[in-house]
Short mmCIF file of C-alpha atoms and ligand atoms in Angstrom, two decimals:
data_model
loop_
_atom_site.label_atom_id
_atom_site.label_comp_id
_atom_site.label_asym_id
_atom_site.label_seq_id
_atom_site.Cartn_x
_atom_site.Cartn_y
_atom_site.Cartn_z
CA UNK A 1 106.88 119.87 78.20
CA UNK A 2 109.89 117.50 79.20
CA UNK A 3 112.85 117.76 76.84
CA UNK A 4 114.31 114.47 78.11
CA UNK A 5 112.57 111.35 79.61
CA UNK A 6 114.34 107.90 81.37
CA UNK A 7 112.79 104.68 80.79
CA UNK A 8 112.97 102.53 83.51
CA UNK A 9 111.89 99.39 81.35
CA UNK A 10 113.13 97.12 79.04
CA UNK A 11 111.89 95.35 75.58
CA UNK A 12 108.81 95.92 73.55
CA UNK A 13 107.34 98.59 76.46
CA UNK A 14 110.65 100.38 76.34
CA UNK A 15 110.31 100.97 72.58
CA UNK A 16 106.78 101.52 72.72
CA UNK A 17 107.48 104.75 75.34
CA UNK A 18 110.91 105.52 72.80
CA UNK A 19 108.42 105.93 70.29
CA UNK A 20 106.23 107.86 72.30
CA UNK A 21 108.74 110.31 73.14
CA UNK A 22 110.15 110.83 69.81
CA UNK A 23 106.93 111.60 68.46
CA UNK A 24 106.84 114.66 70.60
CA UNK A 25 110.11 115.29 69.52
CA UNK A 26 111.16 114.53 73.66
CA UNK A 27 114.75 112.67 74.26
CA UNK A 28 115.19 109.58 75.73
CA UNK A 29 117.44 107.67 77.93
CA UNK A 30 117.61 103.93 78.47
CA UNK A 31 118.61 101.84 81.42
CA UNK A 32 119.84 98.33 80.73
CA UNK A 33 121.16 95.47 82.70
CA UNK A 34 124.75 93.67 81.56
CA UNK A 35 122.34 91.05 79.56
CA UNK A 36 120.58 93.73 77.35
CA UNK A 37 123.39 95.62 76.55
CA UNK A 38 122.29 94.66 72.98
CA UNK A 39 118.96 94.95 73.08
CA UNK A 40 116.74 97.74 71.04
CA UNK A 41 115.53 100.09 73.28
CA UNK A 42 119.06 100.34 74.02
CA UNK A 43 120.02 100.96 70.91
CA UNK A 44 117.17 103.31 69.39
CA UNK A 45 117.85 105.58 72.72
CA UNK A 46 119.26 108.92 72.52
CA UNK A 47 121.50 107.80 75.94
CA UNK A 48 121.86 104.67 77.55
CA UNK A 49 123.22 103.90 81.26
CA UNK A 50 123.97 100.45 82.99
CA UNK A 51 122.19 100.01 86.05
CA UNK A 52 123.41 96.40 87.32
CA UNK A 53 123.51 92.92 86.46
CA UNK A 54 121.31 90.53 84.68
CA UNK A 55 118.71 89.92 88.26
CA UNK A 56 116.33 92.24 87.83
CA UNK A 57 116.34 93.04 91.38
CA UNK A 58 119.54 94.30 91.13
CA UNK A 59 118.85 96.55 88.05
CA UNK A 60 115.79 97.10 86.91
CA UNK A 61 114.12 97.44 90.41
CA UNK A 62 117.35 98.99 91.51
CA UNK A 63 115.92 102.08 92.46
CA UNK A 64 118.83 104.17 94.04
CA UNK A 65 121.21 102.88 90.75
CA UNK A 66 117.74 103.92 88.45
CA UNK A 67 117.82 107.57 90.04
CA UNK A 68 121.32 108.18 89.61
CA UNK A 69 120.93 108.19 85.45
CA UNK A 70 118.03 110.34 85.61
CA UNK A 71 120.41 112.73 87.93
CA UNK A 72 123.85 112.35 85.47
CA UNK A 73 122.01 112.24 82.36
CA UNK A 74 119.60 115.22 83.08
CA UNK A 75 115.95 113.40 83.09
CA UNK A 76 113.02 115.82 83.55
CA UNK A 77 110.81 112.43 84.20
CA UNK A 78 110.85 108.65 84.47
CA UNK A 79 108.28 106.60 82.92
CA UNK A 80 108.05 103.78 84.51
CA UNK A 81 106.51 100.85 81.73
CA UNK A 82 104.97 98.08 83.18
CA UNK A 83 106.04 95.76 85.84
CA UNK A 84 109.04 96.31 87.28
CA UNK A 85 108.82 99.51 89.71
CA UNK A 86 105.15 101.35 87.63
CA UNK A 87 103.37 100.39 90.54
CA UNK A 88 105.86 101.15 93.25
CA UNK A 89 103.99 103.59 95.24
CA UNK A 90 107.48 104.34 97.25
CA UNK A 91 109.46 104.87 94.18
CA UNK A 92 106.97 108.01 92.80
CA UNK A 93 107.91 109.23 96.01
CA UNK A 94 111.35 109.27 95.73
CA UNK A 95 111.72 110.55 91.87
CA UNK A 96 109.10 113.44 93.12
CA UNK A 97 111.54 113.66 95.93
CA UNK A 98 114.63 114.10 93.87
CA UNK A 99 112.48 116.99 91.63
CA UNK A 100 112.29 114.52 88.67
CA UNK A 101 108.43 113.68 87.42
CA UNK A 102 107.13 110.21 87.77
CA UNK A 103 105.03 109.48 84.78
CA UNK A 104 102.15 107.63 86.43
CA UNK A 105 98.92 108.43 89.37
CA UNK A 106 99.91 110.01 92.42
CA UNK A 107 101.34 107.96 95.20
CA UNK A 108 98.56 107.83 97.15
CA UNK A 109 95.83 106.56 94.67
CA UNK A 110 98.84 103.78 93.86
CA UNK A 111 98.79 102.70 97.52
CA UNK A 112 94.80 102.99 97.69
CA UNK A 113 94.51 100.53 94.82
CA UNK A 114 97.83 98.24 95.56
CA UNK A 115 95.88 97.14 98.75
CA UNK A 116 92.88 94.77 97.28
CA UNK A 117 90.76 94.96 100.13
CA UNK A 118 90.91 99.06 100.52
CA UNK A 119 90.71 99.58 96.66
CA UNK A 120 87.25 97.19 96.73
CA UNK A 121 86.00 99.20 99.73
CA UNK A 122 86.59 102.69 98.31
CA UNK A 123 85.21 101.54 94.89
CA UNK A 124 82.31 100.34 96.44
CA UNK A 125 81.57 103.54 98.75
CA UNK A 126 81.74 105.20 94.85
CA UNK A 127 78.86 103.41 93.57
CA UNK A 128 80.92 101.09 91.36
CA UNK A 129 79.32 97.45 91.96
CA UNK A 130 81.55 94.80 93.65
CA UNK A 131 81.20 90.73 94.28
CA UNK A 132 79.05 90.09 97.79
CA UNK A 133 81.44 89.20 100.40
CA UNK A 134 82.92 89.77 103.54
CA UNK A 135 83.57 93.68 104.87
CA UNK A 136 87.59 93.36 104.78
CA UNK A 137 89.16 90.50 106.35
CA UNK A 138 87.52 87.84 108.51
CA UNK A 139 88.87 86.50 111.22
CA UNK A 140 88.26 82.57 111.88
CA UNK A 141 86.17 79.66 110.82
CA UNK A 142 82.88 80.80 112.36
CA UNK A 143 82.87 84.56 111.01
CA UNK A 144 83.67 83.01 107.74
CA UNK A 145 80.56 80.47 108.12
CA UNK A 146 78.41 83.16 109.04
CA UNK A 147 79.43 85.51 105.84
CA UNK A 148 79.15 81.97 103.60
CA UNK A 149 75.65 81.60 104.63
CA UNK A 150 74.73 84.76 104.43
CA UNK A 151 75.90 85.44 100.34
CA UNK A 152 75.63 82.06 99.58
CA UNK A 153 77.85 79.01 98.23
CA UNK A 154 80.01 78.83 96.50
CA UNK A 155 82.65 81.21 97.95
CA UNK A 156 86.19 82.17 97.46
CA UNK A 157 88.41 82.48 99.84
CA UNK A 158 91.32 85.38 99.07
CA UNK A 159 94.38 86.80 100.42
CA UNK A 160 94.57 90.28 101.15
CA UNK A 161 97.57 91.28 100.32
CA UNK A 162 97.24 88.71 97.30
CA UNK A 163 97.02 89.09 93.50
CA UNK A 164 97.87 86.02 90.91
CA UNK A 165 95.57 84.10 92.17
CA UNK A 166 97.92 82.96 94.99
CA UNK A 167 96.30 82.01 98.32
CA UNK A 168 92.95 81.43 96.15
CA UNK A 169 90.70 79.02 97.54
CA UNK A 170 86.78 77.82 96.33
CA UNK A 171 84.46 76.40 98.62
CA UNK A 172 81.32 74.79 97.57
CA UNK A 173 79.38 74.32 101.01
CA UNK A 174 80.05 74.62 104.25
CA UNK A 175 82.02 71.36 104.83
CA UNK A 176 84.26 72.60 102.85
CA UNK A 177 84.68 76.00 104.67
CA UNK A 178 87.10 75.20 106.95
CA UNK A 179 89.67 73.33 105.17
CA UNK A 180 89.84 75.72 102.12
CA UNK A 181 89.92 78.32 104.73
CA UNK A 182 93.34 76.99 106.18
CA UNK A 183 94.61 76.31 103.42
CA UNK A 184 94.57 80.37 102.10
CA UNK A 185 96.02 81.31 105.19
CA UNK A 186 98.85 79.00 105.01
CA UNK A 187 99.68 79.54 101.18
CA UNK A 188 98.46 83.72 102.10
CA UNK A 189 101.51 83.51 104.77
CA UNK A 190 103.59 81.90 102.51
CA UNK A 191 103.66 83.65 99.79
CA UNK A 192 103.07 87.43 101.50
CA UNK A 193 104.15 86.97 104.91
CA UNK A 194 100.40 88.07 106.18
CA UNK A 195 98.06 85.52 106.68
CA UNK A 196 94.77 87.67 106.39
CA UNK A 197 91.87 86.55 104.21
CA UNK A 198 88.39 87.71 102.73
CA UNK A 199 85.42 85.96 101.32
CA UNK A 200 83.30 86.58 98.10
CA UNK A 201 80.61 84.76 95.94
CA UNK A 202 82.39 82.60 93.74
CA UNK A 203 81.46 83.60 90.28
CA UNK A 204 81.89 80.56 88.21
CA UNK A 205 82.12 81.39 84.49
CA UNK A 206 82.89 84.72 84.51
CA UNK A 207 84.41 87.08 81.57
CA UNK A 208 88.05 89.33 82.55
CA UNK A 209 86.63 92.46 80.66
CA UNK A 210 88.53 95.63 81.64
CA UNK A 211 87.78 99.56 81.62
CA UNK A 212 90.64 101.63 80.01
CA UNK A 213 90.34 105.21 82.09
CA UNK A 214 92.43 108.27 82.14
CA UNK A 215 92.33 111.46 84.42
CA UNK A 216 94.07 114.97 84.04
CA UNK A 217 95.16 117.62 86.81
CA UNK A 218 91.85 119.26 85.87
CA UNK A 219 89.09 117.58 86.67
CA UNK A 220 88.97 115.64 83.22
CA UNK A 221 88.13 111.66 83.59
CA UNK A 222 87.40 109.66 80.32
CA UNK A 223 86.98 106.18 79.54
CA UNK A 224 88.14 104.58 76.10
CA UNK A 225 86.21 101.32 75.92
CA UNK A 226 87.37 97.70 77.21
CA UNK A 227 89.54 94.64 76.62
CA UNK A 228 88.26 90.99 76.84
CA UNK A 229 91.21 89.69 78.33
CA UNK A 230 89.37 85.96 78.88
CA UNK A 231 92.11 84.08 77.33
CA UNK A 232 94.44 83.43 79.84
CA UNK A 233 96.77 79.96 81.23
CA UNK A 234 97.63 80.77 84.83
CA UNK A 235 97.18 84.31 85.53
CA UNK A 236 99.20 85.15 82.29
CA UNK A 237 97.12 86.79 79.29
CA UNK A 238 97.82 85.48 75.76
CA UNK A 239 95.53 86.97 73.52
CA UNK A 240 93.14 90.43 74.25
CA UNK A 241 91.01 92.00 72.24
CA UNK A 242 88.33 94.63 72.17
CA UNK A 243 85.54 95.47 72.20
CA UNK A 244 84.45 92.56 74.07
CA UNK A 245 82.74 90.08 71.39
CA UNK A 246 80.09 89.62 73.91
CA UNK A 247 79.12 93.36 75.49
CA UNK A 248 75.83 94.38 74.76
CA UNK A 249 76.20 98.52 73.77
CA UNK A 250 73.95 99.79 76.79
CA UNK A 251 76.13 97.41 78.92
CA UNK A 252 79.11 99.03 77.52
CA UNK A 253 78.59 102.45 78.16
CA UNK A 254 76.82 102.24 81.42
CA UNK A 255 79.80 100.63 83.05
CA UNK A 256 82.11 103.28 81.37
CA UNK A 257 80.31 106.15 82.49
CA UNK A 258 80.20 104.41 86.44
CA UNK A 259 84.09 103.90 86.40
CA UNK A 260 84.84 107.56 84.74
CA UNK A 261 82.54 108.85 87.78
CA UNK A 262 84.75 106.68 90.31
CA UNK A 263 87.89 107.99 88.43
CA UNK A 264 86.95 111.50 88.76
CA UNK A 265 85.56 111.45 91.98
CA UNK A 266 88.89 110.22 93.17
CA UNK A 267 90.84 112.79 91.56
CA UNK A 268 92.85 110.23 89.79
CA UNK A 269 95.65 111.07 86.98
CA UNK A 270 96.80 109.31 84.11
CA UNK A 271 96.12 106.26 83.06
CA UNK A 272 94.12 103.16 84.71
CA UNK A 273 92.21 100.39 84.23
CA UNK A 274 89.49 98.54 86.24
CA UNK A 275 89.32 94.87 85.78
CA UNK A 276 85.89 93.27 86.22
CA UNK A 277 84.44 90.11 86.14
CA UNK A 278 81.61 89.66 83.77
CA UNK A 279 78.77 87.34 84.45
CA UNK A 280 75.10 87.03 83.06
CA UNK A 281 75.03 90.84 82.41
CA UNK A 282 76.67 91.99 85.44
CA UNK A 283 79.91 93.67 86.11
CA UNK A 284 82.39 93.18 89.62
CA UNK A 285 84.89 95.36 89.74
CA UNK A 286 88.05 93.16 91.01
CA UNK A 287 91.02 95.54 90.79
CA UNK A 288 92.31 98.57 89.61
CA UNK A 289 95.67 98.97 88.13
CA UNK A 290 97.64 102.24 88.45
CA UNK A 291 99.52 102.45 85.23
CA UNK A 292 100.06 101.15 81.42
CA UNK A 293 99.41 97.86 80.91
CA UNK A 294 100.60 95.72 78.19
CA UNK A 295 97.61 95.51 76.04
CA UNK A 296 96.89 98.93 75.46
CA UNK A 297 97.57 98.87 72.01
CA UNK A 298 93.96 97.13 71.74
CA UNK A 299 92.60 100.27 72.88
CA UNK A 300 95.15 102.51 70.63
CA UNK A 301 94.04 100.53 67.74
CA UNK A 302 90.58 101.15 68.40
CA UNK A 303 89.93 104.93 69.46
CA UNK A 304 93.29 105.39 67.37
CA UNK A 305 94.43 107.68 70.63
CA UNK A 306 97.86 107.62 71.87
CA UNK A 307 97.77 106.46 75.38
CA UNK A 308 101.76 106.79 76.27
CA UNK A 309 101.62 110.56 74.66
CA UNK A 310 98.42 110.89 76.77
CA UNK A 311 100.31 109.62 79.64
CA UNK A 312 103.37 112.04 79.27
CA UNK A 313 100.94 115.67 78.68
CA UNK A 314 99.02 114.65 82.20
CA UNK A 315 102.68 114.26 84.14
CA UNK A 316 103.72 117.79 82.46
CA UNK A 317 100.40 119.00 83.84
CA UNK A 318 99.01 119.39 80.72
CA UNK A 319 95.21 118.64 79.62
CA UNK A 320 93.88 115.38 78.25
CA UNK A 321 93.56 116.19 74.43
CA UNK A 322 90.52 114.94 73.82
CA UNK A 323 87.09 115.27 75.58
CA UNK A 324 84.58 111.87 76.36
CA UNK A 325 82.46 112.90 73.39
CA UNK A 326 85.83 112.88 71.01
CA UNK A 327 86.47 109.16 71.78
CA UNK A 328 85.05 106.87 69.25
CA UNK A 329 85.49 102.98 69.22
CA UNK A 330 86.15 102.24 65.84
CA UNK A 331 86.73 98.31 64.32
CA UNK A 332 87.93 95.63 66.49
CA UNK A 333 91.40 95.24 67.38
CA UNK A 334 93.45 91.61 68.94
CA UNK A 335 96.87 91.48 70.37
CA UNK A 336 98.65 88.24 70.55
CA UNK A 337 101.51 87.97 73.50
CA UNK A 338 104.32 86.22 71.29
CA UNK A 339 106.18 85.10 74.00
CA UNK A 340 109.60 82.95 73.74
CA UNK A 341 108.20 79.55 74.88
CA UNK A 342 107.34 76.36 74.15
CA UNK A 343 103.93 76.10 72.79
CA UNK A 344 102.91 73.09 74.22
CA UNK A 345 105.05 72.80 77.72
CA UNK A 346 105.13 76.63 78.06
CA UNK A 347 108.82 75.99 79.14
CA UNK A 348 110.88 79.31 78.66
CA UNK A 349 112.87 79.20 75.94
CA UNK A 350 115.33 82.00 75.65
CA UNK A 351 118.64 81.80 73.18
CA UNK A 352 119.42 83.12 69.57
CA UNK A 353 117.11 84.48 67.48
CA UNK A 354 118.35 83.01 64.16
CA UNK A 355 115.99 84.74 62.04
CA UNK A 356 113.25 86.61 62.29
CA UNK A 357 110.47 88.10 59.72
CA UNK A 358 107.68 90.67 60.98
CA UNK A 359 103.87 90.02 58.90
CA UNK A 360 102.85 93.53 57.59
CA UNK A 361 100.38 94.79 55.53
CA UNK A 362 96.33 96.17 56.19
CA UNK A 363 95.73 96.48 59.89
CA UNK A 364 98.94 95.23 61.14
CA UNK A 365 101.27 96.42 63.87
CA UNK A 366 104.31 94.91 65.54
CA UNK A 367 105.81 96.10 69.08
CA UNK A 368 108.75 94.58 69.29
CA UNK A 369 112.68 94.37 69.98
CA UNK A 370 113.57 91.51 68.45
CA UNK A 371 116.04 90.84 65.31
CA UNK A 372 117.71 88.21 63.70
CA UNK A 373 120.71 87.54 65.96
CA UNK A 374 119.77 88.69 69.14
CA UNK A 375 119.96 86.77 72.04
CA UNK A 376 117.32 86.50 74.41
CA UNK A 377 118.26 86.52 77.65
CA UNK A 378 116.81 84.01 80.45
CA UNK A 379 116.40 86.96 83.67
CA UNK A 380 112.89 88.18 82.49
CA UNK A 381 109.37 87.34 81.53
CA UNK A 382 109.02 85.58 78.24
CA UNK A 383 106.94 88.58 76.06
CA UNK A 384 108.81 88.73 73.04
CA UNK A 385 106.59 90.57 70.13
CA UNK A 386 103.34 91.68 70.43
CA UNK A 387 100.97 91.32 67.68
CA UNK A 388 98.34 93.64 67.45
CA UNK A 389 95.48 93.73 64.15
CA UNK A 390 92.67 95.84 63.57
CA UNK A 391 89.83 95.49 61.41
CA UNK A 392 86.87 96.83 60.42
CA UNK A 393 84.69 94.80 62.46
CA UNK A 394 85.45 91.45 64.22
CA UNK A 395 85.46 89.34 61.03
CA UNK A 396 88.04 90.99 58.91
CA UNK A 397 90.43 91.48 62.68
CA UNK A 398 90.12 87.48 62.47
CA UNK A 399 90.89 87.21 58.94
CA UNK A 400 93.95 89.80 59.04
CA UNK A 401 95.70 88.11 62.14
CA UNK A 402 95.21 84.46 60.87
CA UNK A 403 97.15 85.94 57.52
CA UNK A 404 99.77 87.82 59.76
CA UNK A 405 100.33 84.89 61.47
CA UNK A 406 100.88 82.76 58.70
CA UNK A 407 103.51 85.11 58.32
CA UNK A 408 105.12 85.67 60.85
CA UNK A 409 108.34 83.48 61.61
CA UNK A 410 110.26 83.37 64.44
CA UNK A 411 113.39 80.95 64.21
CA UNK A 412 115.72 79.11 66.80
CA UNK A 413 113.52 79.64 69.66
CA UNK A 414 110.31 77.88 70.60
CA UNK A 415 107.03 80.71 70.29
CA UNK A 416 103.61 80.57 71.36
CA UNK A 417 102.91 81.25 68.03
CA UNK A 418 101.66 77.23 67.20
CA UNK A 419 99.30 78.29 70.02
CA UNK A 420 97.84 81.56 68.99
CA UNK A 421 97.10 80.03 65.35
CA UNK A 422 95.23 77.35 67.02
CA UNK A 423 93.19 79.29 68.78
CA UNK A 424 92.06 81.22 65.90
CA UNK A 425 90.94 77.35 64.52
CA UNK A 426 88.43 77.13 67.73
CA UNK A 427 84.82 77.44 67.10
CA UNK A 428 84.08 79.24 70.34
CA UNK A 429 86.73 81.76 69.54
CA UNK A 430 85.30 82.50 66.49
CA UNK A 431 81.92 82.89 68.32
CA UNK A 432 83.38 84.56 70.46
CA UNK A 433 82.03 82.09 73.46
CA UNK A 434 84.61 82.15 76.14
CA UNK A 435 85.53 82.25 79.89
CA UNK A 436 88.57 82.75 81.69
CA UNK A 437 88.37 79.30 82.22
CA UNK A 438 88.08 77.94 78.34
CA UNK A 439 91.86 77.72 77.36
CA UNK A 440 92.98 76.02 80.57
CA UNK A 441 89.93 73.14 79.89
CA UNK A 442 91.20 73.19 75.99
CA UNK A 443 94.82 72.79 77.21
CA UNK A 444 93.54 70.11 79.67
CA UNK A 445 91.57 68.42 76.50
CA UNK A 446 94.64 67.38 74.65
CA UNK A 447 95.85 63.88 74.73
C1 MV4 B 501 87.47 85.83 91.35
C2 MV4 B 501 87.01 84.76 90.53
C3 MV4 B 501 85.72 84.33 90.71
N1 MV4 B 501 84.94 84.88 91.68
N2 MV4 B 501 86.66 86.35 92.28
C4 MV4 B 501 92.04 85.72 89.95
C5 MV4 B 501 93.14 86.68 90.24
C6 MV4 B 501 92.52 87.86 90.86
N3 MV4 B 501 92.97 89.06 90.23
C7 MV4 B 501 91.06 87.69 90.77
N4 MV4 B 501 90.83 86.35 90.31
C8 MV4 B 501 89.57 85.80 90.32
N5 MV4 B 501 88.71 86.33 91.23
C9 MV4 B 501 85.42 85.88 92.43
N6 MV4 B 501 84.64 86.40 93.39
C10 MV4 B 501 87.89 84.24 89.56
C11 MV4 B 501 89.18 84.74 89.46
C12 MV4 B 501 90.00 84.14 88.44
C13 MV4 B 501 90.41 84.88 87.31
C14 MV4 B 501 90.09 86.23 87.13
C15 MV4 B 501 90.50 86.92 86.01
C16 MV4 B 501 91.22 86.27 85.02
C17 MV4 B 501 91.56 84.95 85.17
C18 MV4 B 501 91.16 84.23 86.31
C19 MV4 B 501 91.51 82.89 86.43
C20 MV4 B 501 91.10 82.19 87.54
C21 MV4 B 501 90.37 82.83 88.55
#
């Protein structure tokens, strides 16, 4: 096992892999830019090293600067977090290169997945099911007509090299083919410097549900259930929760036995999730992502697994440490992204923290860096605190996070917070009724 890992991350995931590590009794070193010299992950740390300025560019995806504190402080491995450089297929390279473990798939399955329109091909030739569409890209306005007609309207029109959304285009009939079609390439060659496209059904009211998956070195692949990750405002996730309030059982474990087949038959390790779209019982897969993602303490909440530990005894070639038939979805569990905005505007809002209090009690758990006095600095993404509650079944998960958030306080910045305890007021949350559409058109409601 390692005796000393590097964190190349910052805030809550930071501490959430400190943790990790210290539970296995493993060291840990931090990297920080000039603007989090104060900042908790720093702090808790065994070691701490500067790697650059406040731009993130310059530190955190600073990759030769990130290398040389794994070399002087004497890292075994480098977890990677989320963001930043965990999907980096070029980086695992280079730590494997410099005989230091990267904590994450190998490099290959990163770049098979990274590219949208290769990971949906080799999916597909693996029996997982995927949206009708074109075979890879298409190449002008009358390939694209034919494909149209032949899955139907309406279609969606993406970029290949995409993800975000960006270069995203619907078209209802075939009038409106060639417009939207232009209009991806342009905003495609804008935004990635490769104008190729692909076409799929358009599903209209779909469901984000995704498939937490992990592989081992020896043939082991597991799945642990799925997220609902519905509730979104452009491409950014605000709430999560799981199971999915709307997944019939037989639903459930059909799709997870289908993507632990696709995950073994790849020979993928560590962790991964597929995303799907969910429509009138049927699954898409849309993407797979190659390492931890932010809301997987809805899944740790509700197979009470450790997914970072899990993560860190695959990259020292150990075993997974439990079987399929030891994972058992227990309760319901919801995260809510606390991030450091303005609830209405969504305007960043870094500064001082002047105070801040942390709900507790039944079913509560806080990943966090903040305290009273910090300042939040204005170079990253807003995610400030992550709330995550678990109850015994859906009902008592609402209850307990509409008392922790009654709770919680967060003073001299602006929070989503206001947000998230409105959205526990809505009916169809409560019914658990939603797209990935319904908080943009309740946002879009408001006078
Ligand atoms: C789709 C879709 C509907 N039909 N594909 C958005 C980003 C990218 N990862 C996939 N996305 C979508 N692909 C088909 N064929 C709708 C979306 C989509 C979406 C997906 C997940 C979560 C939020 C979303 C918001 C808008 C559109």
């Amino acid at each position: 096992m390692f005796q000393k890992i590097l964190i190349a991350n910052r805030g809550e995931i930071a501490l959430r892999i400190h943790r990790a590590c210290h539970d296995m009794g493993i060291s840990t070193v931090a990297v920080h830019s000039t603007a989090d010299a104060d900042a908790m992950h720093v702090r808790l740390a065994d070691e701490s090293v500067c790697i650059g300025p406040p731009s993130s560019r310059d530190s955190y995806l600073n990759m030769p600067a990130i290398l040389s504190a794994a070399e002087i402080t004497g890292a075994d491995a480098i977890h990677p977090g989320v963001g930043f450089l965990s999907e980096n297929a070029r980086f695992a390279e280079v730590v494997a290169e410099h005989g230091i473990t990267f904590i994450g798939p190998s490099p290959e399955h990163m770049r098979i997945m990274g590219d949208k329109v290769t990971a949906k091909q080799t999916v597909a030739g693996l029996n997982l099911p995927v949206v009708r569409g074109s075979d890879g890209a298409v190449s002008g306005e009358d390939e694209a007509l034919a494909v149209a007609k032949e899955i139907g309207y309406p279609v969606l029109i993406k970029a290949s090299s995409g993800g975000g959304g960006k270069g995203m285009k619907v078209a209802h009939s075939a009038d409106q083919l060639g417009e939207a079609l232009q209009l991806a390439q342009s905003e495609a060659r804008a935004n990635f410097g490769d104008d190729s496209v692909y076409i799929e059904r358009y599903l209209e009211k779909p469901r984000h549900i995704e498939i937490q998956l992990f592989g081992d070195n020896f043939g082991n692949a597991v799945h642990l259930g799925e997220r609902d990750c519905s509730i979104q405002r452009r491409h950014q996730k605000l709430l999560e929760e799981g199971p999915s309030p709307v997944l019939p059982q037989d639903h459930r474990a059909a799709i997870g036995k289908l993507a632990a087949e696709t995950v073994r038959a790849l020979g993928y390790r560590g962790a991964g999730t597929m995303e799907f779209l969910y429509e009138n019982g049927e699954f898409f897969f849309m993407e797979m992502n190659t390492r931890l993602q932010v809301e997987h303490s809805v899944t740790e909440e509700i197979t009470g697994i450790d997914l970072v530990r899990e993560q860190i005894r695959v990259a020292a070639g150990e075993k997974l440490s439990f079987t399929q038939d030891d994972v058992r979805i227990s309760g319901h569990a919801i995260e809510c992204r606390i991030n450091a905005e303005n609830s209405v505007t969504f305007m960043p809002s870094p500064g001082i923290v002047k105070s801040f209090h942390a709900p507790g009690g039944p079913g509560v758990r806080i990943d966090s860096g903040l305290y009273g006095g910090y300042r939040i600095p204005s170079n990253y993404d807003s995610l400030i605190a992550k709330l995550i509650v678990h109850g015994a079944d859906r009902t008592e998960c609402i209850a307990r996070l509409r008392r922790a958030l009654e709770e919680f306080v967060v003073d001299g910045v602006d929070t989503t917070l206001p947000l998230h305890r409105r959205i526990l007021d809505e009916p169809a949350f409560i019914t658990g009724e939603y797209d990935i559409h319904w908080l943009e058109q309740l946002l879009a409601s408001d006078p």
